[in-house]
């Protein structure tokens, strides 16, 4: 039972006992200033009437009737919503927070690192989301600042929470960032788009109906993944070096090279090259060499992901090498798409 409902119930019981306690409520007022006879109860800064609310002053409080005052005078409890900066649970709470969305803050004087507090998370997430209001020209700076303060108060109190993606990425750069990182659910009709959305943290669904799977992966080119022998993640005897590939395959007709950029977009472009060439059905007997030399080594920080460690190029190299085995496996396009998406999703 809500606080307001409990107060009304207590007042009714007292009145039935004949002790003189009578519940008085202010009548709700119509837009034209006339009373409609219905009781209006104010909660959280909104005047509720028939299930609706009217904002008053933008603040949160309980104060619409004199029920509370009368109950307090008789020694009965009166509860108000109290706001405080919550603390993370020292066990599972902190473990999940550090793994998922907390950032490390470096002391400029000592150089020592520490984890964010929950209050600091609330502050940056509220700031990032409130800055999105700049897209609405009718809203002024004062309104945006009020939205920020209210949002921060509720986030810090955990009376309202954002999605995990907002907790991880939300900050003052939010208005200029790709919205994919804030997307909770999405869909894709191509494997490289699905892969890109997954890397941005979005949950992705896909329809594998025959009519929706227009790529026959049997028509993909022959694919080779190579990497410079000077790359820290290069393994002698396991990886094919760029030098060996240049000597072996050259750069003539029917030989296509793609150098993977060190970005999420770059990883998706590598898959896009394969998928588009398969769709066009004219590269089946040609060779696509994908060079991963530019991809940062394993363990290096990713600035766009709060300096979390990079996986290095090996997960995508392995995924593409497994993807290449689909060619000639005798599967229908819908089944090919399932395997392709599965191999790519495993490396995210």
Short mmCIF file of C-alpha atoms in Angstrom, two decimals:
data_model
loop_
_atom_site.label_atom_id
_atom_site.label_comp_id
_atom_site.label_asym_id
_atom_site.label_seq_id
_atom_site.Cartn_x
_atom_site.Cartn_y
_atom_site.Cartn_z
CA UNK A 1 0.00 0.00 0.00
CA UNK A 2 1.34 3.44 -0.89
CA UNK A 3 2.02 6.08 1.78
CA UNK A 4 -0.91 8.18 0.60
CA UNK A 5 -3.31 5.23 0.59
CA UNK A 6 -2.18 4.23 4.09
CA UNK A 7 -2.86 7.72 5.38
CA UNK A 8 -6.34 7.81 3.90
CA UNK A 9 -7.11 4.37 5.30
CA UNK A 10 -5.98 5.39 8.77
CA UNK A 11 -8.13 8.52 8.62
CA UNK A 12 -11.22 6.54 7.59
CA UNK A 13 -10.75 4.05 10.42
CA UNK A 14 -10.39 6.84 12.93
CA UNK A 15 -13.51 8.58 11.66
CA UNK A 16 -15.53 5.37 11.93
CA UNK A 17 -14.55 5.13 15.58
CA UNK A 18 -16.15 8.52 16.16
CA UNK A 19 -13.07 10.21 17.51
CA UNK A 20 -13.70 13.37 15.54
CA UNK A 21 -10.89 12.90 13.03
CA UNK A 22 -12.25 13.92 9.65
CA UNK A 23 -10.39 13.74 6.37
CA UNK A 24 -10.44 17.04 4.57
CA UNK A 25 -9.18 17.30 1.01
CA UNK A 26 -8.87 20.22 -1.28
CA UNK A 27 -11.16 19.84 -4.29
CA UNK A 28 -9.48 19.51 -7.64
CA UNK A 29 -9.90 22.54 -9.86
CA UNK A 30 -10.80 22.57 -13.51
CA UNK A 31 -8.88 24.63 -16.04
CA UNK A 32 -11.53 27.36 -15.79
CA UNK A 33 -11.10 27.62 -12.03
CA UNK A 34 -14.30 25.78 -11.02
CA UNK A 35 -14.32 22.80 -8.75
CA UNK A 36 -15.52 19.49 -10.16
CA UNK A 37 -16.06 17.89 -6.78
CA UNK A 38 -13.30 15.30 -7.11
CA UNK A 39 -10.54 15.07 -4.52
CA UNK A 40 -7.04 15.92 -5.69
CA UNK A 41 -4.09 14.34 -3.91
CA UNK A 42 -0.60 15.68 -4.54
CA UNK A 43 2.25 13.18 -4.71
CA UNK A 44 5.82 13.67 -5.86
CA UNK A 45 5.13 17.24 -6.91
CA UNK A 46 2.19 16.29 -9.13
CA UNK A 47 -1.48 16.84 -8.33
CA UNK A 48 -3.24 13.57 -9.11
CA UNK A 49 -6.83 13.63 -10.25
CA UNK A 50 -8.64 10.66 -11.78
CA UNK A 51 -5.34 8.93 -12.51
CA UNK A 52 -3.66 11.95 -14.09
CA UNK A 53 -1.15 14.44 -12.74
CA UNK A 54 -0.36 18.10 -12.99
CA UNK A 55 3.23 19.19 -12.42
CA UNK A 56 3.74 21.85 -9.79
CA UNK A 57 7.07 23.65 -9.38
CA UNK A 58 9.02 20.67 -10.70
CA UNK A 59 9.78 19.43 -7.18
CA UNK A 60 8.91 16.21 -5.39
CA UNK A 61 6.91 16.33 -2.16
CA UNK A 62 3.79 15.09 -0.42
CA UNK A 63 1.44 17.90 0.58
CA UNK A 64 -2.10 18.05 -0.76
CA UNK A 65 -4.37 17.54 2.22
CA UNK A 66 -4.40 18.20 5.92
CA UNK A 67 -4.64 14.45 6.63
CA UNK A 68 -0.91 14.24 7.26
CA UNK A 69 -0.91 17.12 9.72
CA UNK A 70 -3.84 15.69 11.67
CA UNK A 71 -2.26 12.23 11.81
CA UNK A 72 1.02 13.71 12.96
CA UNK A 73 -0.79 15.63 15.71
CA UNK A 74 -2.18 12.33 17.02
CA UNK A 75 1.26 10.68 17.01
CA UNK A 76 0.60 8.55 13.93
CA UNK A 77 3.52 8.06 11.51
CA UNK A 78 3.98 10.41 8.58
CA UNK A 79 6.34 9.27 5.85
CA UNK A 80 7.95 11.33 3.13
CA UNK A 81 10.12 10.13 0.30
CA UNK A 82 13.75 10.60 1.30
CA UNK A 83 16.56 10.85 -1.23
CA UNK A 84 20.12 9.69 -0.62
CA UNK A 85 23.08 8.55 -2.69
CA UNK A 86 22.92 4.78 -2.59
CA UNK A 87 25.96 2.54 -2.16
CA UNK A 88 26.77 -0.51 -4.27
CA UNK A 89 26.51 -3.87 -2.55
CA UNK A 90 30.08 -4.78 -1.49
CA UNK A 91 29.81 -8.23 -3.04
CA UNK A 92 27.97 -8.97 -6.25
CA UNK A 93 26.96 -5.34 -6.76
CA UNK A 94 30.50 -4.01 -6.99
CA UNK A 95 31.69 -6.98 -9.04
CA UNK A 96 29.02 -6.49 -11.71
CA UNK A 97 29.43 -2.70 -11.68
CA UNK A 98 33.21 -2.88 -12.19
CA UNK A 99 32.86 -5.45 -14.93
CA UNK A 100 30.17 -3.58 -16.80
CA UNK A 101 29.84 0.18 -16.37
CA UNK A 102 32.06 1.75 -13.71
CA UNK A 103 34.92 3.88 -14.99
CA UNK A 104 38.34 4.44 -13.46
CA UNK A 105 39.19 7.96 -12.35
CA UNK A 106 42.82 9.07 -12.18
CA UNK A 107 43.95 11.55 -9.54
CA UNK A 108 45.74 14.32 -11.45
CA UNK A 109 48.17 14.96 -8.58
CA UNK A 110 49.10 11.44 -7.49
CA UNK A 111 48.33 9.49 -10.66
CA UNK A 112 46.46 6.88 -8.59
CA UNK A 113 43.35 5.23 -9.97
CA UNK A 114 40.05 4.55 -8.26
CA UNK A 115 36.62 3.34 -9.31
CA UNK A 116 33.68 5.68 -9.73
CA UNK A 117 31.14 5.93 -6.95
CA UNK A 118 27.46 5.35 -7.71
CA UNK A 119 26.82 9.05 -7.18
CA UNK A 120 29.41 9.88 -9.86
CA UNK A 121 27.74 7.43 -12.24
CA UNK A 122 24.41 9.15 -11.60
CA UNK A 123 25.96 12.54 -12.27
CA UNK A 124 27.51 11.74 -15.68
CA UNK A 125 24.53 9.67 -16.88
CA UNK A 126 22.07 12.41 -15.90
CA UNK A 127 24.24 15.02 -17.59
CA UNK A 128 24.52 13.03 -20.82
CA UNK A 129 20.81 12.31 -21.09
CA UNK A 130 19.70 15.83 -20.18
CA UNK A 131 22.00 17.26 -22.88
CA UNK A 132 19.94 15.39 -25.48
CA UNK A 133 17.26 18.02 -24.84
CA UNK A 134 19.38 20.43 -26.89
CA UNK A 135 17.87 18.78 -29.94
CA UNK A 136 14.60 20.48 -29.02
CA UNK A 137 15.00 24.17 -29.76
CA UNK A 138 11.96 25.09 -27.69
CA UNK A 139 13.75 24.02 -24.47
CA UNK A 140 16.04 26.54 -22.78
CA UNK A 141 19.13 25.99 -20.63
CA UNK A 142 17.17 26.43 -17.42
CA UNK A 143 14.84 23.59 -18.33
CA UNK A 144 17.76 21.32 -19.26
CA UNK A 145 19.48 22.05 -15.95
CA UNK A 146 16.29 21.27 -14.03
CA UNK A 147 15.95 17.96 -15.88
CA UNK A 148 19.57 17.14 -15.02
CA UNK A 149 19.08 17.79 -11.30
CA UNK A 150 15.89 15.73 -11.06
CA UNK A 151 17.37 12.86 -13.07
CA UNK A 152 20.57 12.82 -11.03
CA UNK A 153 18.60 12.80 -7.77
CA UNK A 154 16.56 9.76 -8.78
CA UNK A 155 19.48 7.86 -10.30
CA UNK A 156 21.63 8.39 -7.19
CA UNK A 157 18.71 7.26 -5.03
CA UNK A 158 18.04 4.28 -7.35
CA UNK A 159 14.37 5.27 -7.46
CA UNK A 160 14.86 5.27 -11.23
CA UNK A 161 17.46 3.48 -13.36
CA UNK A 162 18.63 3.74 -16.96
CA UNK A 163 19.57 0.79 -19.16
CA UNK A 164 23.01 -0.74 -18.68
CA UNK A 165 24.20 0.82 -21.94
CA UNK A 166 23.36 4.28 -20.64
CA UNK A 167 25.13 3.55 -17.36
CA UNK A 168 28.23 2.49 -19.30
CA UNK A 169 28.37 5.14 -22.02
CA UNK A 170 26.33 8.06 -20.68
CA UNK A 171 28.30 11.30 -20.24
CA UNK A 172 28.62 14.81 -21.69
CA UNK A 173 29.70 13.38 -25.08
CA UNK A 174 26.40 11.53 -25.53
CA UNK A 175 24.76 13.96 -27.99
CA UNK A 176 27.63 13.52 -30.48
CA UNK A 177 28.09 9.75 -30.18
CA UNK A 178 26.65 7.05 -32.41
CA UNK A 179 23.23 6.17 -31.06
CA UNK A 180 23.92 2.47 -31.65
CA UNK A 181 25.76 2.26 -28.33
CA UNK A 182 22.59 3.35 -26.51
CA UNK A 183 20.26 0.99 -28.39
CA UNK A 184 18.71 -1.75 -26.32
CA UNK A 185 17.10 -3.85 -29.07
CA UNK A 186 17.44 -3.84 -32.85
CA UNK A 187 17.13 -5.99 -35.95
CA UNK A 188 19.23 -6.49 -39.07
CA UNK A 189 18.77 -8.02 -42.51
CA UNK A 190 22.51 -8.42 -43.23
CA UNK A 191 25.18 -10.23 -41.23
CA UNK A 192 27.67 -7.35 -41.21
CA UNK A 193 25.00 -4.97 -39.84
CA UNK A 194 24.08 -7.50 -37.16
CA UNK A 195 27.77 -7.83 -36.28
CA UNK A 196 28.21 -4.06 -36.04
CA UNK A 197 25.17 -3.63 -33.78
CA UNK A 198 26.37 -6.44 -31.51
CA UNK A 199 29.76 -4.76 -31.12
CA UNK A 200 27.96 -1.60 -30.02
CA UNK A 201 26.18 -3.52 -27.26
CA UNK A 202 22.74 -3.79 -28.83
CA UNK A 203 20.66 -6.93 -28.67
CA UNK A 204 19.91 -7.97 -32.26
CA UNK A 205 17.18 -10.15 -33.69
CA UNK A 206 16.90 -11.40 -37.25
CA UNK A 207 14.34 -13.16 -39.42
CA UNK A 208 15.82 -16.22 -41.13
CA UNK A 209 12.95 -16.76 -43.56
CA UNK A 210 14.00 -17.98 -47.01
CA UNK A 211 12.84 -14.75 -48.64
CA UNK A 212 14.85 -12.64 -46.16
CA UNK A 213 18.18 -14.40 -46.73
CA UNK A 214 19.25 -13.05 -50.12
CA UNK A 215 22.97 -13.89 -49.87
CA UNK A 216 24.25 -17.27 -51.01
CA UNK A 217 27.54 -17.59 -49.17
CA UNK A 218 28.66 -20.28 -51.64
CA UNK A 219 29.41 -17.31 -53.92
CA UNK A 220 31.85 -15.68 -51.51
CA UNK A 221 35.46 -15.30 -52.65
CA UNK A 222 38.19 -17.46 -51.21
CA UNK A 223 39.25 -15.70 -48.01
CA UNK A 224 42.63 -15.47 -46.29
CA UNK A 225 43.35 -13.66 -43.01
CA UNK A 226 46.88 -12.29 -42.69
CA UNK A 227 48.80 -10.16 -40.17
CA UNK A 228 52.20 -8.53 -40.03
CA UNK A 229 54.90 -10.67 -38.44
CA UNK A 230 55.84 -7.59 -36.41
CA UNK A 231 52.41 -7.41 -34.76
CA UNK A 232 52.58 -8.37 -31.05
CA UNK A 233 49.79 -10.93 -31.52
CA UNK A 234 51.43 -12.69 -34.48
CA UNK A 235 52.15 -16.36 -33.79
CA UNK A 236 54.86 -18.04 -35.83
CA UNK A 237 53.71 -21.31 -37.35
CA UNK A 238 50.02 -20.47 -36.87
CA UNK A 239 49.45 -17.13 -38.63
CA UNK A 240 50.08 -16.23 -42.26
CA UNK A 241 52.21 -13.10 -42.48
CA UNK A 242 51.63 -10.22 -44.88
CA UNK A 243 55.05 -10.85 -46.44
CA UNK A 244 54.24 -14.49 -47.17
CA UNK A 245 50.86 -13.52 -48.62
CA UNK A 246 52.45 -10.91 -50.91
CA UNK A 247 54.95 -13.46 -52.19
CA UNK A 248 52.36 -16.21 -52.52
CA UNK A 249 49.37 -14.36 -53.99
CA UNK A 250 50.71 -11.05 -55.28
CA UNK A 251 48.39 -8.19 -56.18
CA UNK A 252 47.22 -9.06 -59.69
CA UNK A 253 43.76 -9.48 -61.23
CA UNK A 254 41.37 -11.44 -59.09
CA UNK A 255 43.36 -10.64 -55.92
CA UNK A 256 41.64 -8.22 -53.55
CA UNK A 257 43.25 -6.78 -50.41
CA UNK A 258 41.40 -5.19 -47.52
CA UNK A 259 43.24 -3.56 -44.61
CA UNK A 260 41.05 -3.67 -41.51
CA UNK A 261 40.84 -0.29 -39.67
CA UNK A 262 41.23 -0.36 -35.90
CA UNK A 263 37.59 0.53 -35.19
CA UNK A 264 34.24 -1.20 -34.71
CA UNK A 265 33.27 0.11 -38.11
CA UNK A 266 36.45 -1.37 -39.56
CA UNK A 267 35.66 -4.82 -38.20
CA UNK A 268 32.17 -4.63 -39.66
CA UNK A 269 33.60 -3.51 -43.02
CA UNK A 270 35.72 -6.66 -43.21
CA UNK A 271 32.57 -8.78 -42.97
CA UNK A 272 30.75 -6.42 -45.33
CA UNK A 273 33.42 -7.02 -47.99
CA UNK A 274 32.80 -10.75 -47.89
CA UNK A 275 29.00 -10.48 -47.78
CA UNK A 276 28.72 -7.95 -50.61
CA UNK A 277 31.08 -9.96 -52.83
CA UNK A 278 29.00 -13.08 -52.17
CA UNK A 279 25.80 -11.19 -52.98
CA UNK A 280 27.19 -9.93 -56.31
CA UNK A 281 27.98 -13.53 -57.39
CA UNK A 282 31.02 -12.60 -59.51
CA UNK A 283 33.92 -13.15 -57.11
CA UNK A 284 33.46 -16.85 -56.37
CA UNK A 285 36.75 -17.86 -57.97
CA UNK A 286 38.73 -14.83 -56.79
CA UNK A 287 40.72 -14.21 -53.62
CA UNK A 288 40.08 -11.73 -50.79
CA UNK A 289 43.01 -11.15 -48.44
CA UNK A 290 42.08 -9.44 -45.18
CA UNK A 291 45.02 -7.76 -43.44
CA UNK A 292 44.68 -7.27 -39.65
CA UNK A 293 48.01 -5.54 -39.09
CA UNK A 294 46.41 -2.21 -38.11
CA UNK A 295 44.26 -3.68 -35.33
CA UNK A 296 45.61 -2.90 -31.87
CA UNK A 297 47.15 -5.70 -29.85
CA UNK A 298 45.37 -7.66 -27.15
CA UNK A 299 45.12 -5.82 -23.83
CA UNK A 300 45.49 -2.29 -25.18
CA UNK A 301 42.83 0.13 -23.84
CA UNK A 302 39.81 1.07 -25.94
CA UNK A 303 39.13 4.73 -25.23
CA UNK A 304 35.56 4.59 -26.56
CA UNK A 305 34.85 1.75 -24.12
CA UNK A 306 36.15 3.45 -20.95
CA UNK A 307 39.68 2.07 -21.56
CA UNK A 308 38.61 -1.54 -21.26
CA UNK A 309 41.18 -3.98 -22.73
CA UNK A 310 41.01 -4.81 -26.42
CA UNK A 311 40.65 -8.39 -27.57
CA UNK A 312 43.26 -8.00 -30.30
CA UNK A 313 42.68 -9.16 -33.90
CA UNK A 314 42.55 -12.90 -33.22
CA UNK A 315 38.82 -13.29 -32.35
CA UNK A 316 37.69 -11.78 -35.67
CA UNK A 317 40.41 -13.60 -37.62
CA UNK A 318 39.20 -16.90 -36.17
CA UNK A 319 35.55 -16.01 -36.82
CA UNK A 320 36.22 -15.19 -40.49
CA UNK A 321 38.26 -18.35 -40.97
CA UNK A 322 35.33 -20.37 -39.61
CA UNK A 323 32.91 -18.34 -41.71
CA UNK A 324 34.91 -19.28 -44.82
CA UNK A 325 34.19 -22.99 -44.21
CA UNK A 326 30.53 -22.40 -45.08
CA UNK A 327 31.45 -22.08 -48.75
CA UNK A 328 30.67 -25.38 -50.47
CA UNK A 329 29.11 -26.95 -47.37
CA UNK A 330 25.83 -27.54 -49.22
CA UNK A 331 23.61 -25.49 -46.91
CA UNK A 332 20.56 -23.41 -47.84
CA UNK A 333 21.02 -19.61 -47.60
CA UNK A 334 18.91 -19.35 -44.43
CA UNK A 335 21.05 -21.98 -42.70
CA UNK A 336 24.23 -20.33 -43.96
CA UNK A 337 23.09 -17.04 -42.42
CA UNK A 338 22.52 -18.69 -39.05
CA UNK A 339 26.03 -20.13 -39.01
CA UNK A 340 27.61 -16.87 -40.18
CA UNK A 341 25.82 -14.85 -37.51
CA UNK A 342 26.72 -17.42 -34.87
CA UNK A 343 30.43 -17.35 -35.72
CA UNK A 344 30.48 -13.55 -35.70
CA UNK A 345 28.50 -13.26 -32.47
CA UNK A 346 30.92 -15.58 -30.69
CA UNK A 347 33.78 -13.13 -31.12
CA UNK A 348 31.91 -10.12 -29.70
#
